[in-house]
PDB file of C-alpha atoms in Angstrom:
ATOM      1  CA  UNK A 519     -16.466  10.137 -25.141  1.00 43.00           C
ATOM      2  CA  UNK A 520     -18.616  13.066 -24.778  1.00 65.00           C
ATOM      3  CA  UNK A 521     -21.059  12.579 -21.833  1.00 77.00           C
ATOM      4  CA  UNK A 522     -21.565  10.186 -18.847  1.00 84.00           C
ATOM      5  CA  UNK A 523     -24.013   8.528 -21.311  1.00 84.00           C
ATOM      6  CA  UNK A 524     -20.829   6.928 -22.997  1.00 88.00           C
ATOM      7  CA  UNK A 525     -19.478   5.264 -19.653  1.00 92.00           C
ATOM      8  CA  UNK A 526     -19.823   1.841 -20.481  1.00 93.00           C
ATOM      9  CA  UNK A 527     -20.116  -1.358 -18.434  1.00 93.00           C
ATOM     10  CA  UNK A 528     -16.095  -1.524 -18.868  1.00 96.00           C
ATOM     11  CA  UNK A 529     -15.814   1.960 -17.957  1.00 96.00           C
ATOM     12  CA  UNK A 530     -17.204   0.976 -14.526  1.00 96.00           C
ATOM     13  CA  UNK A 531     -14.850  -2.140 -14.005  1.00 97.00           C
ATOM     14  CA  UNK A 532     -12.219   0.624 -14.996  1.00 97.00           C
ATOM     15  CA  UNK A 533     -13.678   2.891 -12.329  1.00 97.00           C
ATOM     16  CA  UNK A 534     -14.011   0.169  -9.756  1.00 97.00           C
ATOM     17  CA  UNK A 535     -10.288  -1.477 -10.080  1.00 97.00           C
ATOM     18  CA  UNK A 536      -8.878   1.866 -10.136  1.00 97.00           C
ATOM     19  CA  UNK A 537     -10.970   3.016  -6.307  1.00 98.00           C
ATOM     20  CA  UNK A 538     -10.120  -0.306  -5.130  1.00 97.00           C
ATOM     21  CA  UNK A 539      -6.420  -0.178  -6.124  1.00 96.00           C
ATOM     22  CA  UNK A 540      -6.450   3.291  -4.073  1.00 96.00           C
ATOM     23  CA  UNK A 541      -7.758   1.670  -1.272  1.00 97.00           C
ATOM     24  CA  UNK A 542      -5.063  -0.793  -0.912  1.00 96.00           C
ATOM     25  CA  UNK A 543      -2.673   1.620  -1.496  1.00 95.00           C
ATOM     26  CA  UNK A 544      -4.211   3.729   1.559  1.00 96.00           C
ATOM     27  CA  UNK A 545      -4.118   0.534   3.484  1.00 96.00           C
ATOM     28  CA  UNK A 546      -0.553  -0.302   2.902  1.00 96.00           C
ATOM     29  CA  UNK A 547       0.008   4.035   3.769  1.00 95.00           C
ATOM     30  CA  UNK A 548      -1.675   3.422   7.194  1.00 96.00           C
ATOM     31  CA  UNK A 549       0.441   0.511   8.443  1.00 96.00           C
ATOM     32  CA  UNK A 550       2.950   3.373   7.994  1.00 95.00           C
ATOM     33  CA  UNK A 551       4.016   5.755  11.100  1.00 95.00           C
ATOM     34  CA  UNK A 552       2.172   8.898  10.450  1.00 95.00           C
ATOM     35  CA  UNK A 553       1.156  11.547  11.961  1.00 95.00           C
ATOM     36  CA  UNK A 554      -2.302  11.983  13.891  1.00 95.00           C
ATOM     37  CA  UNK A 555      -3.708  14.483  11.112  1.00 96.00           C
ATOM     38  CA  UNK A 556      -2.253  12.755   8.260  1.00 95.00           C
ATOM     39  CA  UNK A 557      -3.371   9.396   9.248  1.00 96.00           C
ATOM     40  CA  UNK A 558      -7.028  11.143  10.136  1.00 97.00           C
ATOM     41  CA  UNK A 559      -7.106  12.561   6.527  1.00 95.00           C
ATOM     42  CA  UNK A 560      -5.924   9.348   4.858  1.00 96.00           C
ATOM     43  CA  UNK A 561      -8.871   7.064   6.853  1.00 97.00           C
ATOM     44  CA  UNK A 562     -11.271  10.143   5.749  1.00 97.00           C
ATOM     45  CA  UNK A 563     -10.230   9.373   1.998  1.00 95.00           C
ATOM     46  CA  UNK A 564     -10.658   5.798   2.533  1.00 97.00           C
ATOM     47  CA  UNK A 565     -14.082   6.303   3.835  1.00 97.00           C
ATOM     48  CA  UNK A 566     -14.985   8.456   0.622  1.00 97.00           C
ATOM     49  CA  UNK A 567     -13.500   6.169  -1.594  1.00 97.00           C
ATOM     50  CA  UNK A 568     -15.230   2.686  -0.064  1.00 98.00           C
ATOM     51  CA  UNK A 569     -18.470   4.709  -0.354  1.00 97.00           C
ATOM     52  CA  UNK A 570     -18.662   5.187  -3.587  1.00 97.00           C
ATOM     53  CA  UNK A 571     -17.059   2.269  -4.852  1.00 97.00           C
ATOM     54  CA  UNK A 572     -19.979   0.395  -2.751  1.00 97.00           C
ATOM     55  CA  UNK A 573     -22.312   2.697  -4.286  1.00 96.00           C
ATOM     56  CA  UNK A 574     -20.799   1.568  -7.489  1.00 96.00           C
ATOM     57  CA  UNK A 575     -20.919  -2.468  -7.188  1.00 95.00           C
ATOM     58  CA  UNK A 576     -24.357  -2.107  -5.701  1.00 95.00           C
ATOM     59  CA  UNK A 577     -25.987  -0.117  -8.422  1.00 92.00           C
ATOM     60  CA  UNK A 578     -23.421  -0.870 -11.477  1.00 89.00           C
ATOM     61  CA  UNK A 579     -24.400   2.956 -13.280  1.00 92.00           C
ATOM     62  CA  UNK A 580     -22.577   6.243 -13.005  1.00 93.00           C
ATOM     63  CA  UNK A 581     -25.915   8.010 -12.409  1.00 93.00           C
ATOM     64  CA  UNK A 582     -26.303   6.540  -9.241  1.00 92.00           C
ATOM     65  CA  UNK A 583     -23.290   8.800  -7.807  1.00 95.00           C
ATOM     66  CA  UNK A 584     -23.853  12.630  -6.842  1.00 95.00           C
ATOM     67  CA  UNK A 585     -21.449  15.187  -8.249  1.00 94.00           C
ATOM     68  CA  UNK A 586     -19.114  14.915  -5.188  1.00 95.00           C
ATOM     69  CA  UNK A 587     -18.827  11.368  -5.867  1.00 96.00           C
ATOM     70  CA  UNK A 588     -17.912  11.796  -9.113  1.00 96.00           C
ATOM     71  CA  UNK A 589     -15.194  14.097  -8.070  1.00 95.00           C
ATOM     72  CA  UNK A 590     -14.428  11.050  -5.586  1.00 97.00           C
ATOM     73  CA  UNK A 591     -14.093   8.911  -8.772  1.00 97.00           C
ATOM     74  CA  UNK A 592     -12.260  11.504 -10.505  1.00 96.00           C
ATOM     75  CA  UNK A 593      -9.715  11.352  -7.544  1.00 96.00           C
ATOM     76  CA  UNK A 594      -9.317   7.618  -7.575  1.00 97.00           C
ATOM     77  CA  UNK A 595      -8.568   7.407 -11.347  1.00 98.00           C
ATOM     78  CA  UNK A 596      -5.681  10.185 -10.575  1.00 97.00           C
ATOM     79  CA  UNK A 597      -4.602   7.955  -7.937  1.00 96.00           C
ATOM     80  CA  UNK A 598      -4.352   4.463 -10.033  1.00 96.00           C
ATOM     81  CA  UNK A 599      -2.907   6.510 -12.965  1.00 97.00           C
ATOM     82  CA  UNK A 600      -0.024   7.777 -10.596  1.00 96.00           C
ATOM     83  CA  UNK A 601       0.292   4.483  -8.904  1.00 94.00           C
ATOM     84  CA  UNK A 602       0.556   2.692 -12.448  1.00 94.00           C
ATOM     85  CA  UNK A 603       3.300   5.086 -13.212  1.00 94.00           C
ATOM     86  CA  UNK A 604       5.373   4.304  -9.990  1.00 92.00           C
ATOM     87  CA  UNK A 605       4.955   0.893 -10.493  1.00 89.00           C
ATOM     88  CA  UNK A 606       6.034   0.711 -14.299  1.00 86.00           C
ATOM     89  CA  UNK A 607       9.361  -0.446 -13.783  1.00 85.00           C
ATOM     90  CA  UNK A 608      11.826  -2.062 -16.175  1.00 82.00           C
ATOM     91  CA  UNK A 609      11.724  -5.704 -14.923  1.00 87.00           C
ATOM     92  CA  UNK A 610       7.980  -5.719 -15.872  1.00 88.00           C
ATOM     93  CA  UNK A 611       7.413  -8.305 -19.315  1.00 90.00           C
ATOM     94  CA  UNK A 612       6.335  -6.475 -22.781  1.00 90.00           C
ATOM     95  CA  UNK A 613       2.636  -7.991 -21.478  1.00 92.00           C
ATOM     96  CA  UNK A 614       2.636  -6.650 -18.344  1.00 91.00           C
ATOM     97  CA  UNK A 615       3.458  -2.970 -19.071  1.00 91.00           C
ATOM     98  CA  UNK A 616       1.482  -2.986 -22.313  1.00 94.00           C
ATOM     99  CA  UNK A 617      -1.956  -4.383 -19.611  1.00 94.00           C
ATOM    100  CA  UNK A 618      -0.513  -1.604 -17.162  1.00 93.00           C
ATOM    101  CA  UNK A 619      -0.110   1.215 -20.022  1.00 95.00           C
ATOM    102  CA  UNK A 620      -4.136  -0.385 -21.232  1.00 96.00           C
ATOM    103  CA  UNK A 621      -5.434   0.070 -17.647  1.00 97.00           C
ATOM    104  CA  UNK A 622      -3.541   3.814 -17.388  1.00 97.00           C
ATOM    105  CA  UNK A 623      -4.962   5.039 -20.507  1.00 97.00           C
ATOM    106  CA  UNK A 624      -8.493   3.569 -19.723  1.00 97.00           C
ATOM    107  CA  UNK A 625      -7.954   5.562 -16.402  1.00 98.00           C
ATOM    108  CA  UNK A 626      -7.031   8.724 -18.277  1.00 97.00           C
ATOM    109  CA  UNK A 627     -10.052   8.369 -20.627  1.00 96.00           C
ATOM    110  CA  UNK A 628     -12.342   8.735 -17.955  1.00 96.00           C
ATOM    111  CA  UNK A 629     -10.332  11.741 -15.790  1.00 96.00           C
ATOM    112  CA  UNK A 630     -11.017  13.651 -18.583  1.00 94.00           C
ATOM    113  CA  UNK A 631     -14.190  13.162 -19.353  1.00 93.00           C
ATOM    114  CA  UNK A 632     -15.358  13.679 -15.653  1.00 91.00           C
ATOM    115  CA  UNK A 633     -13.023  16.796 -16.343  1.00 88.00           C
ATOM    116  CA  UNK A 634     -15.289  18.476 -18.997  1.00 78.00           C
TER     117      UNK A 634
END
């Protein structure tokens, strides 16, 4: 993959899980005791990242986001990759880590790309 051209449908599914599993993971972070500025900058993440994943199930295309919002998606990949790799844990079947390892690498795939 080259250019945003390349996202495919997929991609976007890819994109979407991986903001949504962020979100949920923020949600589970703000049940937490935390302090006033680091529970203010977590809801202020969640905000950006329900934005554009909205943006994203409304309009389905990559083109539709502006180049913060890419960074935005950029962030949530990082996010599912790192929550993938906390979760990856030896009780998991063959199945399960080789869909988890499929979902990571999908997830990586697309950082870089939005990297270039």
């Amino acid at each position: 993959m080259k250019s945003l051209a390349s996202i495919t449908d997929k991609d976007i599914e890819t994109i979407k899980m991986a903001l949504n599993d962020s979100i949920s993971d923020m949600n589970t972070e703000l049940k937490q005791e935390l302090s006033p500025e680091k529970k203010n900058g977590l809801v202020n993440y969640k905000a950006s990242y329900s934005r554009v994943f909205d943006k994203l199930k409304q309009s389905g295309s990559i083109y539709a986001l502006t180049e913060t919002e890419l960074d935005i998606v950029a962030s949530g990949l990082i996010d599912a990759i790192e929550l993938v790799e906390d979760n990856l844990t030896e009780d998991l079947s063959d199945e399960d880590k080789e869909e988890f390892m499929g979902y990571k690498n999908d997830c990586q795939k697309l950082v870089d790309l939005l990297s270039l």
